[in-house]
């Protein structure tokens, strides 16, 4: 086996640790090495029926089975190896959705679905989704729900119902990209009710203000040095004053909010043909002016943003208003949950699910202690190809199966992560 691999690749194949990330660029043989590692583990006594091997497409899964079969045949034809080859056809070497589908058919009773379910086509799913959304709006309009009417007024811009529905559909898509949306919202909700130094929302605001003020303050200080070197005193003074305004007085969030919303940076003196500003020629002076104006414009934009946010109010008043707004976010989530249930029931009546359901129902199964124990007893090792393209639910499914990153081997390349638009989270591989 070793003659076809580099020393590093062979070390990966022979590694005896329980969890491992193989990160390498495209074309370096990551998948080939993973197949060789699986074959080596089988040769050393692992049973192919106890492995979960997840790849990105059905074609890739079929190719992986073929390549693994070829590798096993090349390792001998003793009775045990023949047995492993026979088991390969039914082994869990598939896409994550196919694996979830098998879980649902084996543990359908945990999530109360028909084990003969089908995965509905996109046209049907979209039609059911639209109908479910229309039904939810009809129910709310027929109710005497004042908060719903206020929320509707906020989000149905231009009094167009479709605008509100588009927002809710985006919120639904976002909720399906998170493994536990209810838990996520409960945590975020608390951040808008408890206001102390540990509040991550307030910390983030302070870090944004302080970070920008420091960055642009230092940029003005660097520009001042260039003007000083050219004996352009008036220009240097303007830079020095702007640097001072940006680098002083950010001790706490209240002060930072007031400062950034009220800050007034100086402009450069206008060009005057009768006055010499220094040793710079006109072309170079224009470049320095351009740099100065760019910095000032960026700070002015940030100031305007926080001026709109604060509207002259102190932090206590702003926090109070934020707490009051929780009633509206609660209503949004309530509408979302009612839509989600109605949408799921509509799919269930058709005897089907969509791809998002496969992941979330699989998670529900794996959060059942008895089912999880059964799954963990069945599978001893997990392999994931193209790990950089996993989303939050997929990441959590893998975590649960392999007991929080035990007995797992993943391969991928963070530079090839291109599916963020559909929920893939590069942090899954970066923080492995």
mmCIF file with all atom_site columns, N, CA, C and O in Angstrom, residues 214-266:
data_model
loop_
_atom_site.group_PDB
_atom_site.id
_atom_site.type_symbol
_atom_site.label_atom_id
_atom_site.label_alt_id
_atom_site.label_comp_id
_atom_site.label_asym_id
_atom_site.label_entity_id
_atom_site.label_seq_id
_atom_site.pdbx_PDB_ins_code
_atom_site.Cartn_x
_atom_site.Cartn_y
_atom_site.Cartn_z
_atom_site.occupancy
_atom_site.B_iso_or_equiv
_atom_site.pdbx_formal_charge
_atom_site.auth_seq_id
_atom_site.auth_comp_id
_atom_site.auth_asym_id
_atom_site.auth_atom_id
_atom_site.pdbx_PDB_model_num
ATOM 1   N N  . UNK A 1 214 ? -10.572 53.149 16.579 1.00 0.00 ? 214 UNK A N  1
ATOM 2   C CA . UNK A 1 214 ? -9.131  52.894 16.687 1.00 0.00 ? 214 UNK A CA 1
ATOM 3   C C  . UNK A 1 214 ? -8.489  52.770 15.308 1.00 0.00 ? 214 UNK A C  1
ATOM 4   O O  . UNK A 1 214 ? -7.433  53.359 15.041 1.00 0.00 ? 214 UNK A O  1
ATOM 5   N N  . UNK A 1 215 ? -9.142  52.018 14.431 1.00 0.00 ? 215 UNK A N  1
ATOM 6   C CA . UNK A 1 215 ? -8.589  51.801 13.091 1.00 0.00 ? 215 UNK A CA 1
ATOM 7   C C  . UNK A 1 215 ? -8.452  53.122 12.336 1.00 0.00 ? 215 UNK A C  1
ATOM 8   O O  . UNK A 1 215 ? -7.383  53.446 11.803 1.00 0.00 ? 215 UNK A O  1
ATOM 9   N N  . UNK A 1 216 ? -9.534  53.897 12.297 1.00 0.00 ? 216 UNK A N  1
ATOM 10  C CA . UNK A 1 216 ? -9.496  55.140 11.520 1.00 0.00 ? 216 UNK A CA 1
ATOM 11  C C  . UNK A 1 216 ? -8.681  56.219 12.234 1.00 0.00 ? 216 UNK A C  1
ATOM 12  O O  . UNK A 1 216 ? -8.066  57.062 11.581 1.00 0.00 ? 216 UNK A O  1
ATOM 13  N N  . UNK A 1 217 ? -8.644  56.185 13.562 1.00 0.00 ? 217 UNK A N  1
ATOM 14  C CA . UNK A 1 217 ? -7.790  57.122 14.289 1.00 0.00 ? 217 UNK A CA 1
ATOM 15  C C  . UNK A 1 217 ? -6.328  56.905 13.961 1.00 0.00 ? 217 UNK A C  1
ATOM 16  O O  . UNK A 1 217 ? -5.572  57.856 13.713 1.00 0.00 ? 217 UNK A O  1
ATOM 17  N N  . UNK A 1 218 ? -5.913  55.642 13.946 1.00 0.00 ? 218 UNK A N  1
ATOM 18  C CA . UNK A 1 218 ? -4.522  55.315 13.596 1.00 0.00 ? 218 UNK A CA 1
ATOM 19  C C  . UNK A 1 218 ? -4.230  55.659 12.133 1.00 0.00 ? 218 UNK A C  1
ATOM 20  O O  . UNK A 1 218 ? -3.112  56.071 11.789 1.00 0.00 ? 218 UNK A O  1
ATOM 21  N N  . UNK A 1 219 ? -5.242  55.502 11.274 1.00 0.00 ? 219 UNK A N  1
ATOM 22  C CA . UNK A 1 219 ? -5.050  55.833 9.852  1.00 0.00 ? 219 UNK A CA 1
ATOM 23  C C  . UNK A 1 219 ? -4.820  57.335 9.683  1.00 0.00 ? 219 UNK A C  1
ATOM 24  O O  . UNK A 1 219 ? -3.957  57.758 8.895  1.00 0.00 ? 219 UNK A O  1
ATOM 25  N N  . UNK A 1 220 ? -5.576  58.145 10.433 1.00 0.00 ? 220 UNK A N  1
ATOM 26  C CA . UNK A 1 220 ? -5.357  59.601 10.375 1.00 0.00 ? 220 UNK A CA 1
ATOM 27  C C  . UNK A 1 220 ? -3.980  59.962 10.941 1.00 0.00 ? 220 UNK A C  1
ATOM 28  O O  . UNK A 1 220 ? -3.304  60.869 10.432 1.00 0.00 ? 220 UNK A O  1
ATOM 29  N N  . UNK A 1 221 ? -3.557  59.260 12.002 1.00 0.00 ? 221 UNK A N  1
ATOM 30  C CA . UNK A 1 221 ? -2.231  59.520 12.579 1.00 0.00 ? 221 UNK A CA 1
ATOM 31  C C  . UNK A 1 221 ? -1.130  59.190 11.584 1.00 0.00 ? 221 UNK A C  1
ATOM 32  O O  . UNK A 1 221 ? -0.123  59.920 11.478 1.00 0.00 ? 221 UNK A O  1
ATOM 33  N N  . UNK A 1 222 ? -1.291  58.111 10.827 1.00 0.00 ? 222 UNK A N  1
ATOM 34  C CA . UNK A 1 222 ? -0.297  57.752 9.799  1.00 0.00 ? 222 UNK A CA 1
ATOM 35  C C  . UNK A 1 222 ? -0.277  58.801 8.686  1.00 0.00 ? 222 UNK A C  1
ATOM 36  O O  . UNK A 1 222 ? 0.799   59.161 8.169  1.00 0.00 ? 222 UNK A O  1
ATOM 37  N N  . UNK A 1 223 ? -1.470  59.298 8.314  1.00 0.00 ? 223 UNK A N  1
ATOM 38  C CA . UNK A 1 223 ? -1.538  60.306 7.266  1.00 0.00 ? 223 UNK A CA 1
ATOM 39  C C  . UNK A 1 223 ? -0.910  61.618 7.737  1.00 0.00 ? 223 UNK A C  1
ATOM 40  O O  . UNK A 1 223 ? -0.267  62.341 6.960  1.00 0.00 ? 223 UNK A O  1
ATOM 41  N N  . UNK A 1 224 ? -1.057  61.890 9.035  1.00 0.00 ? 224 UNK A N  1
ATOM 42  C CA . UNK A 1 224 ? -0.445  63.098 9.597  1.00 0.00 ? 224 UNK A CA 1
ATOM 43  C C  . UNK A 1 224 ? 1.073   63.080 9.395  1.00 0.00 ? 224 UNK A C  1
ATOM 44  O O  . UNK A 1 224 ? 1.682   64.102 9.071  1.00 0.00 ? 224 UNK A O  1
ATOM 45  N N  . UNK A 1 225 ? 1.683   61.927 9.584  1.00 0.00 ? 225 UNK A N  1
ATOM 46  C CA . UNK A 1 225 ? 3.134   61.807 9.426  1.00 0.00 ? 225 UNK A CA 1
ATOM 47  C C  . UNK A 1 225 ? 3.556   62.151 7.999  1.00 0.00 ? 225 UNK A C  1
ATOM 48  O O  . UNK A 1 225 ? 4.603   62.767 7.779  1.00 0.00 ? 225 UNK A O  1
ATOM 49  N N  . UNK A 1 226 ? 2.748   61.743 7.029  1.00 0.00 ? 226 UNK A N  1
ATOM 50  C CA . UNK A 1 226 ? 3.080   62.053 5.643  1.00 0.00 ? 226 UNK A CA 1
ATOM 51  C C  . UNK A 1 226 ? 3.012   63.565 5.386  1.00 0.00 ? 226 UNK A C  1
ATOM 52  O O  . UNK A 1 226 ? 3.865   64.135 4.706  1.00 0.00 ? 226 UNK A O  1
ATOM 53  N N  . UNK A 1 227 ? 1.989   64.214 5.955  1.00 0.00 ? 227 UNK A N  1
ATOM 54  C CA . UNK A 1 227 ? 1.871   65.666 5.786  1.00 0.00 ? 227 UNK A CA 1
ATOM 55  C C  . UNK A 1 227 ? 2.999   66.401 6.518  1.00 0.00 ? 227 UNK A C  1
ATOM 56  O O  . UNK A 1 227 ? 3.526   67.398 6.021  1.00 0.00 ? 227 UNK A O  1
ATOM 57  N N  . UNK A 1 228 ? 3.373   65.908 7.702  1.00 0.00 ? 228 UNK A N  1
ATOM 58  C CA . UNK A 1 228 ? 4.480   66.510 8.446  1.00 0.00 ? 228 UNK A CA 1
ATOM 59  C C  . UNK A 1 228 ? 5.767   66.448 7.627  1.00 0.00 ? 228 UNK A C  1
ATOM 60  O O  . UNK A 1 228 ? 6.557   67.409 7.576  1.00 0.00 ? 228 UNK A O  1
ATOM 61  N N  . UNK A 1 229 ? 5.989   65.307 6.981  1.00 0.00 ? 229 UNK A N  1
ATOM 62  C CA . UNK A 1 229 ? 7.215   65.125 6.197  1.00 0.00 ? 229 UNK A CA 1
ATOM 63  C C  . UNK A 1 229 ? 7.269   66.059 5.007  1.00 0.00 ? 229 UNK A C  1
ATOM 64  O O  . UNK A 1 229 ? 8.354   66.379 4.501  1.00 0.00 ? 229 UNK A O  1
ATOM 65  N N  . UNK A 1 230 ? 6.108   66.511 4.565  1.00 0.00 ? 230 UNK A N  1
ATOM 66  C CA . UNK A 1 230 ? 6.038   67.406 3.413  1.00 0.00 ? 230 UNK A CA 1
ATOM 67  C C  . UNK A 1 230 ? 5.848   68.871 3.834  1.00 0.00 ? 230 UNK A C  1
ATOM 68  O O  . UNK A 1 230 ? 5.597   69.740 2.998  1.00 0.00 ? 230 UNK A O  1
ATOM 69  N N  . UNK A 1 231 ? 5.985   69.108 5.141  1.00 0.00 ? 231 UNK A N  1
ATOM 70  C CA . UNK A 1 231 ? 5.831   70.465 5.696  1.00 0.00 ? 231 UNK A CA 1
ATOM 71  C C  . UNK A 1 231 ? 4.458   71.060 5.388  1.00 0.00 ? 231 UNK A C  1
ATOM 72  O O  . UNK A 1 231 ? 4.321   72.276 5.182  1.00 0.00 ? 231 UNK A O  1
ATOM 73  N N  . UNK A 1 232 ? 3.442   70.223 5.344  1.00 0.00 ? 232 UNK A N  1
ATOM 74  C CA . UNK A 1 232 ? 2.071   70.685 5.084  1.00 0.00 ? 232 UNK A CA 1
ATOM 75  C C  . UNK A 1 232 ? 1.363   70.800 6.439  1.00 0.00 ? 232 UNK A C  1
ATOM 76  O O  . UNK A 1 232 ? 0.578   69.934 6.835  1.00 0.00 ? 232 UNK A O  1
ATOM 77  N N  . UNK A 1 233 ? 1.654   71.866 7.165  1.00 0.00 ? 233 UNK A N  1
ATOM 78  C CA . UNK A 1 233 ? 1.260   72.002 8.566  1.00 0.00 ? 233 UNK A CA 1
ATOM 79  C C  . UNK A 1 233 ? -0.256  72.005 8.760  1.00 0.00 ? 233 UNK A C  1
ATOM 80  O O  . UNK A 1 233 ? -0.779  71.342 9.672  1.00 0.00 ? 233 UNK A O  1
ATOM 81  N N  . UNK A 1 234 ? -0.991  72.760 7.926  1.00 0.00 ? 234 UNK A N  1
ATOM 82  C CA . UNK A 1 234 ? -2.438  72.833 8.099  1.00 0.00 ? 234 UNK A CA 1
ATOM 83  C C  . UNK A 1 234 ? -3.094  71.460 7.881  1.00 0.00 ? 234 UNK A C  1
ATOM 84  O O  . UNK A 1 234 ? -4.040  71.090 8.570  1.00 0.00 ? 234 UNK A O  1
ATOM 85  N N  . UNK A 1 235 ? -2.552  70.735 6.920  1.00 0.00 ? 235 UNK A N  1
ATOM 86  C CA . UNK A 1 235 ? -3.075  69.393 6.641  1.00 0.00 ? 235 UNK A CA 1
ATOM 87  C C  . UNK A 1 235 ? -2.768  68.467 7.817  1.00 0.00 ? 235 UNK A C  1
ATOM 88  O O  . UNK A 1 235 ? -3.608  67.679 8.252  1.00 0.00 ? 235 UNK A O  1
ATOM 89  N N  . UNK A 1 236 ? -1.551  68.551 8.337  1.00 0.00 ? 236 UNK A N  1
ATOM 90  C CA . UNK A 1 236 ? -1.129  67.701 9.451  1.00 0.00 ? 236 UNK A CA 1
ATOM 91  C C  . UNK A 1 236 ? -1.971  67.992 10.685 1.00 0.00 ? 236 UNK A C  1
ATOM 92  O O  . UNK A 1 236 ? -2.346  67.070 11.421 1.00 0.00 ? 236 UNK A O  1
ATOM 93  N N  . UNK A 1 237 ? -2.273  69.284 10.927 1.00 0.00 ? 237 UNK A N  1
ATOM 94  C CA . UNK A 1 237 ? -3.086  69.639 12.093 1.00 0.00 ? 237 UNK A CA 1
ATOM 95  C C  . UNK A 1 237 ? -4.485  69.030 12.002 1.00 0.00 ? 237 UNK A C  1
ATOM 96  O O  . UNK A 1 237 ? -5.041  68.557 12.994 1.00 0.00 ? 237 UNK A O  1
ATOM 97  N N  . UNK A 1 238 ? -5.069  69.043 10.815 1.00 0.00 ? 238 UNK A N  1
ATOM 98  C CA . UNK A 1 238 ? -6.399  68.451 10.632 1.00 0.00 ? 238 UNK A CA 1
ATOM 99  C C  . UNK A 1 238 ? -6.367  66.952 10.915 1.00 0.00 ? 238 UNK A C  1
ATOM 100 O O  . UNK A 1 238 ? -7.252  66.400 11.577 1.00 0.00 ? 238 UNK A O  1
ATOM 101 N N  . UNK A 1 239 ? -5.338  66.295 10.429 1.00 0.00 ? 239 UNK A N  1
ATOM 102 C CA . UNK A 1 239 ? -5.192  64.856 10.690 1.00 0.00 ? 239 UNK A CA 1
ATOM 103 C C  . UNK A 1 239 ? -4.999  64.588 12.174 1.00 0.00 ? 239 UNK A C  1
ATOM 104 O O  . UNK A 1 239 ? -5.580  63.651 12.731 1.00 0.00 ? 239 UNK A O  1
ATOM 105 N N  . UNK A 1 240 ? -4.168  65.400 12.824 1.00 0.00 ? 240 UNK A N  1
ATOM 106 C CA . UNK A 1 240 ? -3.890  65.213 14.245 1.00 0.00 ? 240 UNK A CA 1
ATOM 107 C C  . UNK A 1 240 ? -5.160  65.381 15.069 1.00 0.00 ? 240 UNK A C  1
ATOM 108 O O  . UNK A 1 240 ? -5.419  64.610 16.011 1.00 0.00 ? 240 UNK A O  1
ATOM 109 N N  . UNK A 1 241 ? -5.966  66.375 14.736 1.00 0.00 ? 241 UNK A N  1
ATOM 110 C CA . UNK A 1 241 ? -7.212  66.613 15.471 1.00 0.00 ? 241 UNK A CA 1
ATOM 111 C C  . UNK A 1 241 ? -8.198  65.463 15.253 1.00 0.00 ? 241 UNK A C  1
ATOM 112 O O  . UNK A 1 241 ? -8.847  64.993 16.188 1.00 0.00 ? 241 UNK A O  1
ATOM 113 N N  . UNK A 1 242 ? -8.302  64.986 14.027 1.00 0.00 ? 242 UNK A N  1
ATOM 114 C CA . UNK A 1 242 ? -9.197  63.853 13.747 1.00 0.00 ? 242 UNK A CA 1
ATOM 115 C C  . UNK A 1 242 ? -8.731  62.594 14.467 1.00 0.00 ? 242 UNK A C  1
ATOM 116 O O  . UNK A 1 242 ? -9.544  61.809 14.982 1.00 0.00 ? 242 UNK A O  1
ATOM 117 N N  . UNK A 1 243 ? -7.421  62.369 14.506 1.00 0.00 ? 243 UNK A N  1
ATOM 118 C CA . UNK A 1 243 ? -6.880  61.221 15.232 1.00 0.00 ? 243 UNK A CA 1
ATOM 119 C C  . UNK A 1 243 ? -7.212  61.325 16.713 1.00 0.00 ? 243 UNK A C  1
ATOM 120 O O  . UNK A 1 243 ? -7.596  60.338 17.353 1.00 0.00 ? 243 UNK A O  1
ATOM 121 N N  . UNK A 1 244 ? -7.084  62.538 17.263 1.00 0.00 ? 244 UNK A N  1
ATOM 122 C CA . UNK A 1 244 ? -7.391  62.736 18.685 1.00 0.00 ? 244 UNK A CA 1
ATOM 123 C C  . UNK A 1 244 ? -8.869  62.449 18.971 1.00 0.00 ? 244 UNK A C  1
ATOM 124 O O  . UNK A 1 244 ? -9.211  61.769 19.946 1.00 0.00 ? 244 UNK A O  1
ATOM 125 N N  . UNK A 1 245 ? -9.742  62.959 18.119 1.00 0.00 ? 245 UNK A N  1
ATOM 126 C CA . UNK A 1 245 ? -11.177 62.743 18.297 1.00 0.00 ? 245 UNK A CA 1
ATOM 127 C C  . UNK A 1 245 ? -11.539 61.262 18.262 1.00 0.00 ? 245 UNK A C  1
ATOM 128 O O  . UNK A 1 245 ? -12.465 60.815 18.939 1.00 0.00 ? 245 UNK A O  1
ATOM 129 N N  . UNK A 1 246 ? -10.808 60.517 17.454 1.00 0.00 ? 246 UNK A N  1
ATOM 130 C CA . UNK A 1 246 ? -11.129 59.100 17.279 1.00 0.00 ? 246 UNK A CA 1
ATOM 131 C C  . UNK A 1 246 ? -10.437 58.190 18.295 1.00 0.00 ? 246 UNK A C  1
ATOM 132 O O  . UNK A 1 246 ? -10.913 57.080 18.561 1.00 0.00 ? 246 UNK A O  1
ATOM 133 N N  . UNK A 1 247 ? -9.337  58.625 18.862 1.00 0.00 ? 247 UNK A N  1
ATOM 134 C CA . UNK A 1 247 ? -8.568  57.744 19.748 1.00 0.00 ? 247 UNK A CA 1
ATOM 135 C C  . UNK A 1 247 ? -8.797  58.033 21.231 1.00 0.00 ? 247 UNK A C  1
ATOM 136 O O  . UNK A 1 247 ? -8.368  57.248 22.084 1.00 0.00 ? 247 UNK A O  1
ATOM 137 N N  . UNK A 1 248 ? -9.494  59.091 21.557 1.00 0.00 ? 248 UNK A N  1
ATOM 138 C CA . UNK A 1 248 ? -9.719  59.451 22.965 1.00 0.00 ? 248 UNK A CA 1
ATOM 139 C C  . UNK A 1 248 ? -11.203 59.359 23.319 1.00 0.00 ? 248 UNK A C  1
ATOM 140 O O  . UNK A 1 248 ? -12.069 59.691 22.502 1.00 0.00 ? 248 UNK A O  1
ATOM 141 N N  . UNK A 1 249 ? -11.477 58.914 24.558 1.00 0.00 ? 249 UNK A N  1
ATOM 142 C CA . UNK A 1 249 ? -12.829 58.995 25.091 1.00 0.00 ? 249 UNK A CA 1
ATOM 143 C C  . UNK A 1 249 ? -13.775 57.877 24.726 1.00 0.00 ? 249 UNK A C  1
ATOM 144 O O  . UNK A 1 249 ? -14.942 58.118 24.385 1.00 0.00 ? 249 UNK A O  1
ATOM 145 N N  . UNK A 1 250 ? -13.312 56.635 24.785 1.00 0.00 ? 250 UNK A N  1
ATOM 146 C CA . UNK A 1 250 ? -14.176 55.491 24.477 1.00 0.00 ? 250 UNK A CA 1
ATOM 147 C C  . UNK A 1 250 ? -14.196 54.498 25.638 1.00 0.00 ? 250 UNK A C  1
ATOM 148 O O  . UNK A 1 250 ? -14.167 53.281 25.437 1.00 0.00 ? 250 UNK A O  1
ATOM 149 N N  . UNK A 1 251 ? -14.256 54.995 26.874 1.00 0.00 ? 251 UNK A N  1
ATOM 150 C CA . UNK A 1 251 ? -14.081 54.131 28.045 1.00 0.00 ? 251 UNK A CA 1
ATOM 151 C C  . UNK A 1 251 ? -15.240 53.152 28.248 1.00 0.00 ? 251 UNK A C  1
ATOM 152 O O  . UNK A 1 251 ? -15.065 52.065 28.766 1.00 0.00 ? 251 UNK A O  1
ATOM 153 N N  . UNK A 1 252 ? -16.453 53.535 27.863 1.00 0.00 ? 252 UNK A N  1
ATOM 154 C CA . UNK A 1 252 ? -17.598 52.649 28.069 1.00 0.00 ? 252 UNK A CA 1
ATOM 155 C C  . UNK A 1 252 ? -18.584 52.822 26.917 1.00 0.00 ? 252 UNK A C  1
ATOM 156 O O  . UNK A 1 252 ? -18.441 53.734 26.088 1.00 0.00 ? 252 UNK A O  1
ATOM 157 N N  . UNK A 1 253 ? -19.590 51.977 26.863 1.00 0.00 ? 253 UNK A N  1
ATOM 158 C CA . UNK A 1 253 ? -20.507 51.980 25.726 1.00 0.00 ? 253 UNK A CA 1
ATOM 159 C C  . UNK A 1 253 ? -21.315 53.265 25.645 1.00 0.00 ? 253 UNK A C  1
ATOM 160 O O  . UNK A 1 253 ? -21.523 53.806 24.562 1.00 0.00 ? 253 UNK A O  1
ATOM 161 N N  . UNK A 1 254 ? -21.773 53.764 26.789 1.00 0.00 ? 254 UNK A N  1
ATOM 162 C CA . UNK A 1 254 ? -22.556 54.992 26.761 1.00 0.00 ? 254 UNK A CA 1
ATOM 163 C C  . UNK A 1 254 ? -21.750 56.146 26.144 1.00 0.00 ? 254 UNK A C  1
ATOM 164 O O  . UNK A 1 254 ? -22.232 56.859 25.264 1.00 0.00 ? 254 UNK A O  1
ATOM 165 N N  . UNK A 1 255 ? -20.522 56.281 26.610 1.00 0.00 ? 255 UNK A N  1
ATOM 166 C CA . UNK A 1 255 ? -19.662 57.338 26.090 1.00 0.00 ? 255 UNK A CA 1
ATOM 167 C C  . UNK A 1 255 ? -19.363 57.105 24.609 1.00 0.00 ? 255 UNK A C  1
ATOM 168 O O  . UNK A 1 255 ? -19.346 58.041 23.800 1.00 0.00 ? 255 UNK A O  1
ATOM 169 N N  . UNK A 1 256 ? -19.141 55.849 24.244 1.00 0.00 ? 256 UNK A N  1
ATOM 170 C CA . UNK A 1 256 ? -18.839 55.521 22.851 1.00 0.00 ? 256 UNK A CA 1
ATOM 171 C C  . UNK A 1 256 ? -20.018 55.862 21.935 1.00 0.00 ? 256 UNK A C  1
ATOM 172 O O  . UNK A 1 256 ? -19.842 56.402 20.842 1.00 0.00 ? 256 UNK A O  1
ATOM 173 N N  . UNK A 1 257 ? -21.235 55.532 22.375 1.00 0.00 ? 257 UNK A N  1
ATOM 174 C CA . UNK A 1 257 ? -22.419 55.843 21.572 1.00 0.00 ? 257 UNK A CA 1
ATOM 175 C C  . UNK A 1 257 ? -22.574 57.347 21.368 1.00 0.00 ? 257 UNK A C  1
ATOM 176 O O  . UNK A 1 257 ? -22.865 57.816 20.268 1.00 0.00 ? 257 UNK A O  1
ATOM 177 N N  . UNK A 1 258 ? -22.407 58.108 22.453 1.00 0.00 ? 258 UNK A N  1
ATOM 178 C CA . UNK A 1 258 ? -22.520 59.557 22.332 1.00 0.00 ? 258 UNK A CA 1
ATOM 179 C C  . UNK A 1 258 ? -21.436 60.130 21.427 1.00 0.00 ? 258 UNK A C  1
ATOM 180 O O  . UNK A 1 258 ? -21.705 60.955 20.559 1.00 0.00 ? 258 UNK A O  1
ATOM 181 N N  . UNK A 1 259 ? -20.203 59.697 21.644 1.00 0.00 ? 259 UNK A N  1
ATOM 182 C CA . UNK A 1 259 ? -19.080 60.232 20.871 1.00 0.00 ? 259 UNK A CA 1
ATOM 183 C C  . UNK A 1 259 ? -19.221 59.954 19.380 1.00 0.00 ? 259 UNK A C  1
ATOM 184 O O  . UNK A 1 259 ? -19.044 60.838 18.548 1.00 0.00 ? 259 UNK A O  1
ATOM 185 N N  . UNK A 1 260 ? -19.516 58.687 19.047 1.00 0.00 ? 260 UNK A N  1
ATOM 186 C CA . UNK A 1 260 ? -19.540 58.324 17.632 1.00 0.00 ? 260 UNK A CA 1
ATOM 187 C C  . UNK A 1 260 ? -20.716 58.975 16.912 1.00 0.00 ? 260 UNK A C  1
ATOM 188 O O  . UNK A 1 260 ? -20.642 59.303 15.725 1.00 0.00 ? 260 UNK A O  1
ATOM 189 N N  . UNK A 1 261 ? -21.829 59.180 17.617 1.00 0.00 ? 261 UNK A N  1
ATOM 190 C CA . UNK A 1 261 ? -22.998 59.773 16.967 1.00 0.00 ? 261 UNK A CA 1
ATOM 191 C C  . UNK A 1 261 ? -22.882 61.289 16.829 1.00 0.00 ? 261 UNK A C  1
ATOM 192 O O  . UNK A 1 261 ? -23.576 61.899 16.023 1.00 0.00 ? 261 UNK A O  1
ATOM 193 N N  . UNK A 1 262 ? -21.992 61.909 17.634 1.00 0.00 ? 262 UNK A N  1
ATOM 194 C CA . UNK A 1 262 ? -21.855 63.375 17.605 1.00 0.00 ? 262 UNK A CA 1
ATOM 195 C C  . UNK A 1 262 ? -20.536 63.848 16.995 1.00 0.00 ? 262 UNK A C  1
ATOM 196 O O  . UNK A 1 262 ? -20.320 65.041 16.831 1.00 0.00 ? 262 UNK A O  1
ATOM 197 N N  . UNK A 1 263 ? -19.650 62.919 16.661 1.00 0.00 ? 263 UNK A N  1
ATOM 198 C CA . UNK A 1 263 ? -18.306 63.293 16.239 1.00 0.00 ? 263 UNK A CA 1
ATOM 199 C C  . UNK A 1 263 ? -18.335 64.150 14.964 1.00 0.00 ? 263 UNK A C  1
ATOM 200 O O  . UNK A 1 263 ? -19.100 63.901 14.040 1.00 0.00 ? 263 UNK A O  1
ATOM 201 N N  . UNK A 1 264 ? -17.523 65.201 14.954 1.00 0.00 ? 264 UNK A N  1
ATOM 202 C CA . UNK A 1 264 ? -17.424 66.093 13.801 1.00 0.00 ? 264 UNK A CA 1
ATOM 203 C C  . UNK A 1 264 ? -15.949 66.211 13.399 1.00 0.00 ? 264 UNK A C  1
ATOM 204 O O  . UNK A 1 264 ? -15.173 66.921 14.029 1.00 0.00 ? 264 UNK A O  1
ATOM 205 N N  . UNK A 1 265 ? -15.578 65.489 12.364 1.00 0.00 ? 265 UNK A N  1
ATOM 206 C CA . UNK A 1 265 ? -14.187 65.520 11.922 1.00 0.00 ? 265 UNK A CA 1
ATOM 207 C C  . UNK A 1 265 ? -13.901 66.774 11.108 1.00 0.00 ? 265 UNK A C  1
ATOM 208 O O  . UNK A 1 265 ? -14.779 67.314 10.427 1.00 0.00 ? 265 UNK A O  1
ATOM 209 N N  . UNK A 1 266 ? -12.648 67.219 11.183 1.00 0.00 ? 266 UNK A N  1
ATOM 210 C CA . UNK A 1 266 ? -12.223 68.375 10.398 1.00 0.00 ? 266 UNK A CA 1
ATOM 211 C C  . UNK A 1 266 ? -12.011 67.984 8.943  1.00 0.00 ? 266 UNK A C  1
ATOM 212 O O  . UNK A 1 266 ? -11.680 66.837 8.631  1.00 0.00 ? 266 UNK A O  1
#
